[in-house]
PDB file of C-alpha atoms in Angstrom:
ATOM      1  CA  MET A  84       0.000   0.000   0.000  1.00 82.00           C
ATOM      2  CA  SER A  85       1.278   3.460  -0.901  1.00 93.00           C
ATOM      3  CA  TRP A  86       1.561   6.042   1.873  1.00 97.00           C
ATOM      4  CA  THR A  87      -0.769   8.333  -0.113  1.00 97.00           C
ATOM      5  CA  GLU A  88      -3.627   5.833   0.388  1.00 96.00           C
ATOM      6  CA  LEU A  89      -3.484   6.639   4.119  1.00 96.00           C
ATOM      7  CA  LEU A  90      -4.116  10.356   3.571  1.00 97.00           C
ATOM      8  CA  THR A  91      -7.447  12.074   4.109  1.00 94.00           C
ATOM      9  CA  GLU A  92      -7.245  13.623   0.600  1.00 95.00           C
ATOM     10  CA  PRO A  93      -4.697  11.635  -1.464  1.00 96.00           C
ATOM     11  CA  ARG A  94      -5.469  13.609  -4.663  1.00 95.00           C
ATOM     12  CA  ARG A  95      -3.701  16.626  -3.163  1.00 95.00           C
ATOM     13  CA  VAL A  96      -0.492  14.654  -3.730  1.00 97.00           C
ATOM     14  CA  THR A  97      -1.376  12.244  -6.541  1.00 95.00           C
ATOM     15  CA  GLY A  98      -2.881  15.092  -8.581  1.00 94.00           C
ATOM     16  CA  VAL A  99       0.568  16.713  -8.721  1.00 95.00           C
ATOM     17  CA  TYR A 100       2.775  13.613  -8.777  1.00 95.00           C
ATOM     18  CA  CYS A 101       1.887  10.752 -11.149  1.00 88.00           C
ATOM     19  CA  GLU A 102       3.126   8.326  -8.476  1.00 89.00           C
ATOM     20  CA  ALA A 103       3.565   8.877  -4.753  1.00 93.00           C
ATOM     21  CA  PRO A 104       6.823  10.781  -4.170  1.00 96.00           C
ATOM     22  CA  SER A 105       9.435   9.225  -1.943  1.00 96.00           C
ATOM     23  CA  LEU A 106       9.442  10.279   1.691  1.00 97.00           C
ATOM     24  CA  LYS A 107      13.188   9.616   1.849  1.00 97.00           C
ATOM     25  CA  GLY A 108      15.406  12.679   1.736  1.00 97.00           C
ATOM     26  CA  PHE A 109      12.679  15.057   2.934  1.00 97.00           C
ATOM     27  CA  LEU A 110      13.964  18.492   4.014  1.00 97.00           C
ATOM     28  CA  ILE A 111      12.055  19.749   7.060  1.00 97.00           C
ATOM     29  CA  GLU A 112      11.868  23.526   7.308  1.00 96.00           C
ATOM     30  CA  LYS A 113       9.769  23.734  10.466  1.00 96.00           C
ATOM     31  CA  ILE A 114       7.535  21.746  12.798  1.00 97.00           C
ATOM     32  CA  ILE A 115       4.573  23.409  14.487  1.00 97.00           C
ATOM     33  CA  ILE A 116       3.084  21.617  17.503  1.00 97.00           C
ATOM     34  CA  GLU A 117      -0.429  22.604  18.530  1.00 95.00           C
ATOM     35  CA  THR A 118      -2.806  21.083  21.091  1.00 90.00           C
ATOM     36  CA  SER A 119      -3.792  18.011  19.041  1.00 94.00           C
ATOM     37  CA  ARG A 120      -2.165  18.764  15.693  1.00 97.00           C
ATOM     38  CA  VAL A 121       1.352  18.781  14.259  1.00 98.00           C
ATOM     39  CA  ILE A 122       2.197  20.618  11.044  1.00 98.00           C
ATOM     40  CA  ILE A 123       5.427  19.952   9.151  1.00 98.00           C
ATOM     41  CA  HIS A 124       6.621  22.231   6.363  1.00 98.00           C
ATOM     42  CA  GLY A 125       9.386  21.110   4.038  1.00 97.00           C
ATOM     43  CA  ASP A 126      10.452  19.945   0.597  1.00 97.00           C
ATOM     44  CA  PHE A 127      10.295  16.627  -1.189  1.00 97.00           C
ATOM     45  CA  LYS A 128      13.709  15.565  -2.494  1.00 96.00           C
ATOM     46  CA  THR A 129      12.557  15.691  -6.110  1.00 95.00           C
ATOM     47  CA  PRO A 130       9.885  17.678  -7.944  1.00 94.00           C
ATOM     48  CA  PRO A 131       7.180  15.861  -9.929  1.00 95.00           C
ATOM     49  CA  SER A 132       8.124  14.571 -13.367  1.00 92.00           C
ATOM     50  CA  PRO A 133       6.760  15.796 -15.620  1.00 92.00           C
ATOM     51  CA  LEU A 134       6.261  19.154 -13.965  1.00 93.00           C
ATOM     52  CA  PRO A 135       2.664  20.367 -13.917  1.00 94.00           C
ATOM     53  CA  LYS A 136       2.181  22.886 -16.734  1.00 93.00           C
ATOM     54  CA  ARG A 137       1.576  25.743 -14.282  1.00 93.00           C
ATOM     55  CA  TRP A 138       4.800  24.919 -12.433  1.00 94.00           C
ATOM     56  CA  ALA A 139       6.865  24.873 -15.633  1.00 93.00           C
ATOM     57  CA  GLU A 140       5.358  28.195 -16.763  1.00 94.00           C
ATOM     58  CA  ASN A 141       6.280  29.802 -13.429  1.00 92.00           C
ATOM     59  CA  GLY A 142       9.810  28.353 -13.297  1.00 92.00           C
ATOM     60  CA  TYR A 143       9.121  26.167 -10.258  1.00 94.00           C
ATOM     61  CA  THR A 144      11.873  23.636  -9.577  1.00 92.00           C
ATOM     62  CA  HIS A 145      11.073  22.551  -6.000  1.00 94.00           C
ATOM     63  CA  ALA A 146       8.111  20.757  -4.408  1.00 96.00           C
ATOM     64  CA  SER A 147       7.102  22.150  -1.028  1.00 96.00           C
ATOM     65  CA  ALA A 148       4.843  20.068   1.230  1.00 97.00           C
ATOM     66  CA  ARG A 149       2.670  20.844   4.221  1.00 98.00           C
ATOM     67  CA  ILE A 150       2.012  17.694   6.247  1.00 98.00           C
ATOM     68  CA  SER A 151      -0.739  18.012   8.838  1.00 98.00           C
ATOM     69  CA  ALA A 152      -1.291  15.312  11.455  1.00 98.00           C
ATOM     70  CA  SER A 153      -4.547  15.945  13.341  1.00 97.00           C
ATOM     71  CA  GLY A 154      -6.134  14.175  16.261  1.00 95.00           C
ATOM     72  CA  VAL A 155      -2.671  13.498  17.712  1.00 97.00           C
ATOM     73  CA  VAL A 156      -2.872  11.137  20.687  1.00 95.00           C
ATOM     74  CA  ILE A 157       0.838  10.348  21.172  1.00 95.00           C
ATOM     75  CA  LEU A 158       3.748  12.646  20.373  1.00 96.00           C
ATOM     76  CA  ASN A 159       7.406  11.624  20.812  1.00 96.00           C
ATOM     77  CA  MET A 160      10.123  13.886  19.432  1.00 97.00           C
ATOM     78  CA  SER A 161      13.850  14.361  19.846  1.00 97.00           C
ATOM     79  CA  GLY A 162      16.098  16.818  18.009  1.00 96.00           C
ATOM     80  CA  GLY A 163      15.039  19.297  15.345  1.00 94.00           C
ATOM     81  CA  PRO A 164      15.402  20.330  11.692  1.00 95.00           C
ATOM     82  CA  ARG A 165      18.818  21.182  10.268  1.00 95.00           C
ATOM     83  CA  THR A 166      17.934  23.292   7.270  1.00 95.00           C
ATOM     84  CA  GLY A 167      18.261  26.802   5.968  1.00 93.00           C
ATOM     85  CA  VAL A 168      17.827  28.686   2.727  1.00 92.00           C
ATOM     86  CA  ASP A 169      20.399  29.273   0.027  1.00 92.00           C
ATOM     87  CA  ARG A 170      21.003  32.554  -1.806  1.00 90.00           C
ATOM     88  CA  ASN A 171      18.140  31.698  -4.198  1.00 88.00           C
ATOM     89  CA  ASN A 172      15.697  31.362  -1.262  1.00 89.00           C
ATOM     90  CA  CYS A 173      15.479  27.571  -1.725  1.00 90.00           C
ATOM     91  CA  LEU A 174      15.540  25.112   1.170  1.00 93.00           C
ATOM     92  CA  VAL A 175      18.869  23.320   1.771  1.00 94.00           C
ATOM     93  CA  GLY A 176      20.345  21.265   4.592  1.00 95.00           C
ATOM     94  CA  SER A 177      20.258  17.824   6.146  1.00 96.00           C
ATOM     95  CA  SER A 178      17.352  15.631   5.092  1.00 96.00           C
ATOM     96  CA  VAL A 179      15.354  12.971   6.956  1.00 98.00           C
ATOM     97  CA  ASN A 180      13.448   9.847   6.006  1.00 97.00           C
ATOM     98  CA  LEU A 181       9.741  10.078   6.766  1.00 98.00           C
ATOM     99  CA  CYS A 182       7.279   7.210   7.021  1.00 97.00           C
ATOM    100  CA  ILE A 183       3.471   7.175   7.044  1.00 98.00           C
ATOM    101  CA  GLU A 184       1.814   3.919   8.040  1.00 96.00           C
ATOM    102  CA  GLU A 185      -1.171   2.465   9.874  1.00 95.00           C
ATOM    103  CA  SER A 186      -1.040   1.623  13.557  1.00 92.00           C
ATOM    104  CA  GLY A 187      -2.426  -1.616  14.952  1.00 87.00           C
ATOM    105  CA  ASP A 188      -4.674   0.436  17.260  1.00 89.00           C
ATOM    106  CA  THR A 189      -8.022   1.920  16.232  1.00 90.00           C
ATOM    107  CA  TRP A 190     -10.286   4.826  17.140  1.00 87.00           C
ATOM    108  CA  SER A 191     -14.058   5.329  16.823  1.00 86.00           C
ATOM    109  CA  PRO A 192     -15.661   8.707  16.098  1.00 82.00           C
ATOM    110  CA  LYS A 193     -19.157   7.158  16.315  1.00 76.00           C
ATOM    111  CA  GLU A 194     -20.492   3.868  17.535  1.00 74.00           C
ATOM    112  CA  GLY A 195     -20.028   1.178  14.920  1.00 76.00           C
ATOM    113  CA  LEU A 196     -17.316   2.988  12.961  1.00 85.00           C
ATOM    114  CA  VAL A 197     -13.686   2.004  13.530  1.00 88.00           C
ATOM    115  CA  PHE A 198     -10.600   3.535  11.900  1.00 89.00           C
ATOM    116  CA  PRO A 199      -6.908   2.722  12.308  1.00 92.00           C
ATOM    117  CA  TYR A 200      -4.631   5.342  13.822  1.00 94.00           C
ATOM    118  CA  LYS A 201      -1.925   6.654  11.498  1.00 97.00           C
ATOM    119  CA  ILE A 202       1.756   6.961  12.399  1.00 97.00           C
ATOM    120  CA  LEU A 203       3.914   9.741  10.985  1.00 98.00           C
ATOM    121  CA  SER A 204       7.526   9.018  11.874  1.00 98.00           C
ATOM    122  CA  CYS A 205      11.012  10.297  11.111  1.00 97.00           C
ATOM    123  CA  GLU A 206      14.460   8.852  11.562  1.00 92.00           C
ATOM    124  CA  SER A 207      17.788  10.562  11.049  1.00 95.00           C
ATOM    125  CA  SER A 208      21.040  11.000  12.940  1.00 95.00           C
ATOM    126  CA  PHE A 209      19.868  14.360  14.334  1.00 97.00           C
ATOM    127  CA  MET A 210      16.093  14.030  14.733  1.00 97.00           C
ATOM    128  CA  THR A 211      13.470  11.376  15.434  1.00 97.00           C
ATOM    129  CA  PHE A 212       9.743  11.575  15.990  1.00 97.00           C
ATOM    130  CA  ASN A 213       6.583   9.485  16.124  1.00 96.00           C
ATOM    131  CA  PHE A 214       3.186  11.138  15.917  1.00 97.00           C
ATOM    132  CA  ILE A 215       0.218   8.793  16.333  1.00 96.00           C
ATOM    133  CA  CYS A 216      -2.904  10.488  15.047  1.00 96.00           C
ATOM    134  CA  GLU A 217      -6.342  10.086  13.525  1.00 96.00           C
ATOM    135  CA  HIS A 218      -5.780  11.906  10.204  1.00 96.00           C
ATOM    136  CA  ILE A 219      -2.878  12.915   7.993  1.00 98.00           C
ATOM    137  CA  ASP A 220      -3.229  15.375   5.143  1.00 98.00           C
ATOM    138  CA  VAL A 221      -0.572  16.612   2.718  1.00 98.00           C
ATOM    139  CA  THR A 222      -0.678  19.545   0.311  1.00 97.00           C
ATOM    140  CA  VAL A 223       1.983  20.160  -2.330  1.00 97.00           C
ATOM    141  CA  GLU A 224       3.008  23.436  -3.940  1.00 96.00           C
ATOM    142  CA  GLY A 225       5.751  24.328  -6.354  1.00 95.00           C
ATOM    143  CA  TYR A 226       8.270  27.092  -5.974  1.00 95.00           C
ATOM    144  CA  GLY A 227      11.448  28.172  -7.684  1.00 90.00           C
ATOM    145  CA  PRO A 228      14.540  30.220  -7.056  1.00 86.00           C
ATOM    146  CA  SER A 229      13.901  33.868  -6.303  1.00 73.00           C
ATOM    147  CA  ALA A 230      16.111  36.804  -5.521  1.00 41.00           C
ATOM    148  CA  VAL A 231      16.315  37.585  -1.824  1.00 42.00           C
TER     149      VAL A 231
END
């Protein structure tokens, strides 16, 4: 099963990428922790191929992602992002390997309905995390070099 099949709205990713992009080599720009939600901003290692027409017309060469984990019930995190921006205002730095999978545990919003929890995890030499949550959503946008 592809990780995109575990998303609330998989078309937000599969509509841009023909196939699910790899979660290996993801550059995390920032992590925002709220009461029961975690938001991760960063870049996929590679842009979609072929580039969406709108991206090509605008000179976009990078794929930025916003990963939102909502209904977080367990949050374990150590370390933090090691990224910055280059002189073209593009994200650079040390990447991580992300993983999105189903948990063996379930949750029920209403009687009779049962859904598996999702796990969003990261492993690298400088940062690790596990977020166990009800929903994961990802949006993808293109961007390109710009003068700072």
